[in-house]
Every structure is written in C-alpha cells, then in structure tokens.
C-alpha cells in the first residue's frame, strides 16, 4: 500500500497537535498493515467498500508491533498526534487507549459520529483535512489542558533527544520520577521507560535503511550492545532483526487497514 504525504489544510491549530498526515491507497484490493511501537496516538478515517461506508477511529499507542492484511479499504487518511494531547483533544487518558482501537464517536459522542459522516461526504483530501482541523480546533477551545500534559510533552522532547534515564529527565523538569511516570502514562499512554525503548527501536529501524551492521546500529541507536538490541526486537516486534528485514514489504505508516 503506497503512502502519499498530504499537506495539512490551512488552519491555525492542526500543526500544533498533529505531527504527521498521510493518505493511503491499497494495491490489488488489499493492504498489508504494519505498525511498530512509537508512543503515538492516531486518528484514522477509512473509506470502505468502494465508498459506500467508512469509519473514524482513534488508535492508541501500541506496546507491541502489529502486522496484518486488511481487505476492502478504498482509501484512508491518517493523522498522527504529537504525544501528550489525548486528554484535551480526546477527553480520555492516553493509557485508556493503549493497544486499543476506539470509534471516535465512543469518545466524543454524537459530534464524533457527525464528523465521520461529514468526512464521507467530503469530495477531496484537502476538504477532509479542513473538516478534521475545524473539529480539532473546536475541541481544543472547549476542553481544559492539564498541566501534566505539558509536563509529559516536555519529557517526550528530552527522551527523544539525548536523555536516557527517567530520573535524569525528572530532575531536569523539577519533579520526582514517580510524578513524571504518572503524568507520562496518563498523557502519552505508556511509561517513560517504555517510551524510551520505542525511541531506541525507531532509531534502529531507521538506520537499517543504510546499514546492516547490527553491532554499529545497536551502539548508535542507544543500546548497550547487539544482544540488547536483539532482545528488544524480539519483545517489541516479535522478530529478530534479521527476520524483521526479511518480512513481507509493507508501508511503515501507522494504523493503515485497522478495523474498529
């Protein structure tokens, strides 16, 4: 399933909350979906059965990789939220969504169902994005953003940088490690140590585009050694690094082809 980058619709709010937007179109009537753990929550709009119906779902952060084949998808649009926006935008703690796929209507009530119908009636991808942007902007104005969400986002920034120890991050942010873990789990969906593992994993996977030297990849991605890397691949992906590289080809975007 090829992935096409879609420019965000002009809006004052979308880029504040969303870090990635892409469109997906299946090949041969089916899509092979692959999603690795990354600490992200996504909003997935799918058109099914030649446009006769569709759905709009929230896909929570995953703790293990997901691989599946999904037929009957005409197209899909996926918005990947920046970590830390689940509470103000979705109205639920992020850890209530972990490893789950939830219809937006279950979280927003009738406005979620209405938005799905509006997206099905849209005539183009920019129009879909514009309607989603308006809904997100309205939601952001109507809800309260807890201080813990801002704390979690600051911690994400540090963990995706050079920080590797939760205690060090907590000290830099002026809070206890326990307070940071609580805020991070509520607003990101997984604990900070688990998030740091996904950061290393994603780094290692990106490095495979130019190298197969697993020892060097392990060091550069932040692992203790190659054995540490292999252990994380087995636990988070369910495959050794070598087996992962030999898997059937799939677009690496989040949440393509999932079912609500």
mmCIF file with all atom_site columns, C-alpha atoms in Angstrom, residues 3-113:
data_model
loop_
_atom_site.group_PDB
_atom_site.id
_atom_site.type_symbol
_atom_site.label_atom_id
_atom_site.label_alt_id
_atom_site.label_comp_id
_atom_site.label_asym_id
_atom_site.label_entity_id
_atom_site.label_seq_id
_atom_site.pdbx_PDB_ins_code
_atom_site.Cartn_x
_atom_site.Cartn_y
_atom_site.Cartn_z
_atom_site.occupancy
_atom_site.B_iso_or_equiv
_atom_site.pdbx_formal_charge
_atom_site.auth_seq_id
_atom_site.auth_comp_id
_atom_site.auth_asym_id
_atom_site.auth_atom_id
_atom_site.pdbx_PDB_model_num
ATOM 1   C CA . UNK A 1 3   ? 1.754   6.150  1.224  1.00 0.00 ? 3   UNK A CA 1
ATOM 2   C CA . UNK A 1 4   ? 1.283   9.700  -0.012 1.00 0.00 ? 4   UNK A CA 1
ATOM 3   C CA . UNK A 1 5   ? 2.186   12.689 2.083  1.00 0.00 ? 5   UNK A CA 1
ATOM 4   C CA . UNK A 1 6   ? -0.726  15.123 2.316  1.00 0.00 ? 6   UNK A CA 1
ATOM 5   C CA . UNK A 1 7   ? -0.096  18.782 3.073  1.00 0.00 ? 7   UNK A CA 1
ATOM 6   C CA . UNK A 1 8   ? -2.046  19.962 6.107  1.00 0.00 ? 8   UNK A CA 1
ATOM 7   C CA . UNK A 1 9   ? -5.067  22.121 5.387  1.00 0.00 ? 9   UNK A CA 1
ATOM 8   C CA . UNK A 1 10  ? -4.583  25.800 6.227  1.00 0.00 ? 10  UNK A CA 1
ATOM 9   C CA . UNK A 1 11  ? -5.566  26.129 9.865  1.00 0.00 ? 11  UNK A CA 1
ATOM 10  C CA . UNK A 1 12  ? -4.157  27.790 12.931 1.00 0.00 ? 12  UNK A CA 1
ATOM 11  C CA . UNK A 1 13  ? -4.369  24.646 15.040 1.00 0.00 ? 13  UNK A CA 1
ATOM 12  C CA . UNK A 1 14  ? -3.607  21.445 13.138 1.00 0.00 ? 14  UNK A CA 1
ATOM 13  C CA . UNK A 1 15  ? 0.193   21.671 13.190 1.00 0.00 ? 15  UNK A CA 1
ATOM 14  C CA . UNK A 1 16  ? 0.073   22.317 16.927 1.00 0.00 ? 16  UNK A CA 1
ATOM 15  C CA . UNK A 1 17  ? -1.474  18.924 17.611 1.00 0.00 ? 17  UNK A CA 1
ATOM 16  C CA . UNK A 1 18  ? -0.556  16.769 14.603 1.00 0.00 ? 18  UNK A CA 1
ATOM 17  C CA . UNK A 1 19  ? 2.976   15.784 13.579 1.00 0.00 ? 19  UNK A CA 1
ATOM 18  C CA . UNK A 1 20  ? 2.239   13.630 10.540 1.00 0.00 ? 20  UNK A CA 1
ATOM 19  C CA . UNK A 1 21  ? -0.563  13.324 7.972  1.00 0.00 ? 21  UNK A CA 1
ATOM 20  C CA . UNK A 1 22  ? -0.630  10.847 5.124  1.00 0.00 ? 22  UNK A CA 1
ATOM 21  C CA . UNK A 1 23  ? -3.062  9.229  2.714  1.00 0.00 ? 23  UNK A CA 1
ATOM 22  C CA . UNK A 1 24  ? -3.125  5.514  1.958  1.00 0.00 ? 24  UNK A CA 1
ATOM 23  C CA . UNK A 1 25  ? -4.456  3.742  -1.128 1.00 0.00 ? 25  UNK A CA 1
ATOM 24  C CA . UNK A 1 26  ? -4.429  -0.083 -1.340 1.00 0.00 ? 26  UNK A CA 1
ATOM 25  C CA . UNK A 1 27  ? -2.996  -2.131 -4.208 1.00 0.00 ? 27  UNK A CA 1
ATOM 26  C CA . UNK A 1 28  ? -4.939  -5.109 -5.524 1.00 0.00 ? 28  UNK A CA 1
ATOM 27  C CA . UNK A 1 29  ? -7.832  -4.553 -3.128 1.00 0.00 ? 29  UNK A CA 1
ATOM 28  C CA . UNK A 1 30  ? -5.835  -5.320 -0.009 1.00 0.00 ? 30  UNK A CA 1
ATOM 29  C CA . UNK A 1 31  ? -3.360  -3.641 2.302  1.00 0.00 ? 31  UNK A CA 1
ATOM 30  C CA . UNK A 1 32  ? -0.658  -5.089 4.495  1.00 0.00 ? 32  UNK A CA 1
ATOM 31  C CA . UNK A 1 33  ? -0.629  -3.062 7.696  1.00 0.00 ? 33  UNK A CA 1
ATOM 32  C CA . UNK A 1 34  ? 2.439   -2.660 9.852  1.00 0.00 ? 34  UNK A CA 1
ATOM 33  C CA . UNK A 1 35  ? 2.767   -0.539 12.951 1.00 0.00 ? 35  UNK A CA 1
ATOM 34  C CA . UNK A 1 36  ? 5.683   -0.549 15.352 1.00 0.00 ? 36  UNK A CA 1
ATOM 35  C CA . UNK A 1 37  ? 5.527   0.740  18.933 1.00 0.00 ? 37  UNK A CA 1
ATOM 36  C CA . UNK A 1 38  ? 6.161   4.500  18.890 1.00 0.00 ? 38  UNK A CA 1
ATOM 37  C CA . UNK A 1 39  ? 4.189   6.062  21.754 1.00 0.00 ? 39  UNK A CA 1
ATOM 38  C CA . UNK A 1 40  ? 1.791   7.782  19.355 1.00 0.00 ? 40  UNK A CA 1
ATOM 39  C CA . UNK A 1 41  ? -1.991  8.006  19.121 1.00 0.00 ? 41  UNK A CA 1
ATOM 40  C CA . UNK A 1 42  ? -3.522  8.332  15.661 1.00 0.00 ? 42  UNK A CA 1
ATOM 41  C CA . UNK A 1 43  ? -6.869  9.309  14.162 1.00 0.00 ? 43  UNK A CA 1
ATOM 42  C CA . UNK A 1 44  ? -7.786  7.050  11.235 1.00 0.00 ? 44  UNK A CA 1
ATOM 43  C CA . UNK A 1 45  ? -10.507 7.802  8.683  1.00 0.00 ? 45  UNK A CA 1
ATOM 44  C CA . UNK A 1 46  ? -11.237 4.899  6.321  1.00 0.00 ? 46  UNK A CA 1
ATOM 45  C CA . UNK A 1 47  ? -13.477 4.638  3.298  1.00 0.00 ? 47  UNK A CA 1
ATOM 46  C CA . UNK A 1 48  ? -14.675 1.061  2.774  1.00 0.00 ? 48  UNK A CA 1
ATOM 47  C CA . UNK A 1 49  ? -16.372 -0.953 0.051  1.00 0.00 ? 49  UNK A CA 1
ATOM 48  C CA . UNK A 1 50  ? -15.983 1.477  -2.840 1.00 0.00 ? 50  UNK A CA 1
ATOM 49  C CA . UNK A 1 51  ? -17.067 4.432  -0.757 1.00 0.00 ? 51  UNK A CA 1
ATOM 50  C CA . UNK A 1 52  ? -20.391 3.045  0.464  1.00 0.00 ? 52  UNK A CA 1
ATOM 51  C CA . UNK A 1 53  ? -19.383 3.252  4.100  1.00 0.00 ? 53  UNK A CA 1
ATOM 52  C CA . UNK A 1 54  ? -16.497 4.193  6.341  1.00 0.00 ? 54  UNK A CA 1
ATOM 53  C CA . UNK A 1 55  ? -15.342 4.721  9.894  1.00 0.00 ? 55  UNK A CA 1
ATOM 54  C CA . UNK A 1 56  ? -13.393 7.149  12.032 1.00 0.00 ? 56  UNK A CA 1
ATOM 55  C CA . UNK A 1 57  ? -11.344 5.632  14.836 1.00 0.00 ? 57  UNK A CA 1
ATOM 56  C CA . UNK A 1 58  ? -8.718  6.517  17.395 1.00 0.00 ? 58  UNK A CA 1
ATOM 57  C CA . UNK A 1 59  ? -5.803  4.084  17.510 1.00 0.00 ? 59  UNK A CA 1
ATOM 58  C CA . UNK A 1 60  ? -3.960  4.215  20.802 1.00 0.00 ? 60  UNK A CA 1
ATOM 59  C CA . UNK A 1 61  ? -0.221  3.746  21.353 1.00 0.00 ? 61  UNK A CA 1
ATOM 60  C CA . UNK A 1 62  ? 0.960   0.184  20.923 1.00 0.00 ? 62  UNK A CA 1
ATOM 61  C CA . UNK A 1 63  ? 3.216   -1.789 23.224 1.00 0.00 ? 63  UNK A CA 1
ATOM 62  C CA . UNK A 1 64  ? 3.955   -4.443 20.573 1.00 0.00 ? 64  UNK A CA 1
ATOM 63  C CA . UNK A 1 65  ? 4.167   -4.417 16.795 1.00 0.00 ? 65  UNK A CA 1
ATOM 64  C CA . UNK A 1 66  ? 1.086   -5.144 14.687 1.00 0.00 ? 66  UNK A CA 1
ATOM 65  C CA . UNK A 1 67  ? 1.196   -6.908 11.303 1.00 0.00 ? 67  UNK A CA 1
ATOM 66  C CA . UNK A 1 68  ? -1.962  -7.761 9.399  1.00 0.00 ? 68  UNK A CA 1
ATOM 67  C CA . UNK A 1 69  ? -3.581  -7.883 5.974  1.00 0.00 ? 69  UNK A CA 1
ATOM 68  C CA . UNK A 1 70  ? -6.742  -5.801 5.604  1.00 0.00 ? 70  UNK A CA 1
ATOM 69  C CA . UNK A 1 71  ? -9.020  -6.017 2.538  1.00 0.00 ? 71  UNK A CA 1
ATOM 70  C CA . UNK A 1 72  ? -11.891 -3.766 1.412  1.00 0.00 ? 72  UNK A CA 1
ATOM 71  C CA . UNK A 1 73  ? -10.187 -0.427 2.017  1.00 0.00 ? 73  UNK A CA 1
ATOM 72  C CA . UNK A 1 74  ? -10.738 2.131  -0.727 1.00 0.00 ? 74  UNK A CA 1
ATOM 73  C CA . UNK A 1 75  ? -8.585  4.786  0.903  1.00 0.00 ? 75  UNK A CA 1
ATOM 74  C CA . UNK A 1 76  ? -7.603  6.082  4.316  1.00 0.00 ? 76  UNK A CA 1
ATOM 75  C CA . UNK A 1 77  ? -6.340  9.280  5.845  1.00 0.00 ? 77  UNK A CA 1
ATOM 76  C CA . UNK A 1 78  ? -4.223  9.091  8.975  1.00 0.00 ? 78  UNK A CA 1
ATOM 77  C CA . UNK A 1 79  ? -3.378  11.874 11.391 1.00 0.00 ? 79  UNK A CA 1
ATOM 78  C CA . UNK A 1 80  ? -0.656  11.109 13.887 1.00 0.00 ? 80  UNK A CA 1
ATOM 79  C CA . UNK A 1 81  ? -0.981  13.213 17.029 1.00 0.00 ? 81  UNK A CA 1
ATOM 80  C CA . UNK A 1 82  ? 2.003   14.576 18.858 1.00 0.00 ? 82  UNK A CA 1
ATOM 81  C CA . UNK A 1 83  ? 2.386   12.780 22.221 1.00 0.00 ? 83  UNK A CA 1
ATOM 82  C CA . UNK A 1 84  ? 0.556   14.380 25.122 1.00 0.00 ? 84  UNK A CA 1
ATOM 83  C CA . UNK A 1 85  ? -2.683  15.599 23.527 1.00 0.00 ? 85  UNK A CA 1
ATOM 84  C CA . UNK A 1 86  ? -5.048  12.712 24.344 1.00 0.00 ? 86  UNK A CA 1
ATOM 85  C CA . UNK A 1 87  ? -6.710  14.322 27.369 1.00 0.00 ? 87  UNK A CA 1
ATOM 86  C CA . UNK A 1 88  ? -7.533  17.777 25.922 1.00 0.00 ? 88  UNK A CA 1
ATOM 87  C CA . UNK A 1 89  ? -8.429  16.541 22.415 1.00 0.00 ? 89  UNK A CA 1
ATOM 88  C CA . UNK A 1 90  ? -9.984  13.135 23.002 1.00 0.00 ? 90  UNK A CA 1
ATOM 89  C CA . UNK A 1 91  ? -11.329 13.575 26.521 1.00 0.00 ? 91  UNK A CA 1
ATOM 90  C CA . UNK A 1 92  ? -9.723  10.424 27.876 1.00 0.00 ? 92  UNK A CA 1
ATOM 91  C CA . UNK A 1 93  ? -6.401  9.481  29.425 1.00 0.00 ? 93  UNK A CA 1
ATOM 92  C CA . UNK A 1 94  ? -3.992  8.116  26.834 1.00 0.00 ? 94  UNK A CA 1
ATOM 93  C CA . UNK A 1 95  ? -3.421  4.898  28.790 1.00 0.00 ? 95  UNK A CA 1
ATOM 94  C CA . UNK A 1 96  ? -7.140  4.127  28.393 1.00 0.00 ? 96  UNK A CA 1
ATOM 95  C CA . UNK A 1 97  ? -6.407  3.835  24.654 1.00 0.00 ? 97  UNK A CA 1
ATOM 96  C CA . UNK A 1 98  ? -3.180  1.825  24.808 1.00 0.00 ? 98  UNK A CA 1
ATOM 97  C CA . UNK A 1 99  ? -3.311  -1.176 22.431 1.00 0.00 ? 99  UNK A CA 1
ATOM 98  C CA . UNK A 1 100 ? -6.932  -0.318 21.594 1.00 0.00 ? 100 UNK A CA 1
ATOM 99  C CA . UNK A 1 101 ? -8.888  0.880  18.544 1.00 0.00 ? 101 UNK A CA 1
ATOM 100 C CA . UNK A 1 102 ? -11.879 3.004  19.548 1.00 0.00 ? 102 UNK A CA 1
ATOM 101 C CA . UNK A 1 103 ? -14.517 4.700  17.340 1.00 0.00 ? 103 UNK A CA 1
ATOM 102 C CA . UNK A 1 104 ? -14.258 8.465  17.793 1.00 0.00 ? 104 UNK A CA 1
ATOM 103 C CA . UNK A 1 105 ? -17.997 8.510  18.499 1.00 0.00 ? 105 UNK A CA 1
ATOM 104 C CA . UNK A 1 106 ? -17.360 6.484  21.665 1.00 0.00 ? 106 UNK A CA 1
ATOM 105 C CA . UNK A 1 107 ? -15.109 9.284  22.918 1.00 0.00 ? 107 UNK A CA 1
ATOM 106 C CA . UNK A 1 108 ? -16.822 12.411 21.567 1.00 0.00 ? 108 UNK A CA 1
ATOM 107 C CA . UNK A 1 109 ? -20.401 11.174 21.456 1.00 0.00 ? 109 UNK A CA 1
ATOM 108 C CA . UNK A 1 110 ? -22.609 12.459 18.654 1.00 0.00 ? 110 UNK A CA 1
ATOM 109 C CA . UNK A 1 111 ? -20.028 15.009 17.350 1.00 0.00 ? 111 UNK A CA 1
ATOM 110 C CA . UNK A 1 112 ? -17.698 12.089 16.588 1.00 0.00 ? 112 UNK A CA 1
ATOM 111 C CA . UNK A 1 113 ? -20.352 10.294 14.562 1.00 0.00 ? 113 UNK A CA 1
#
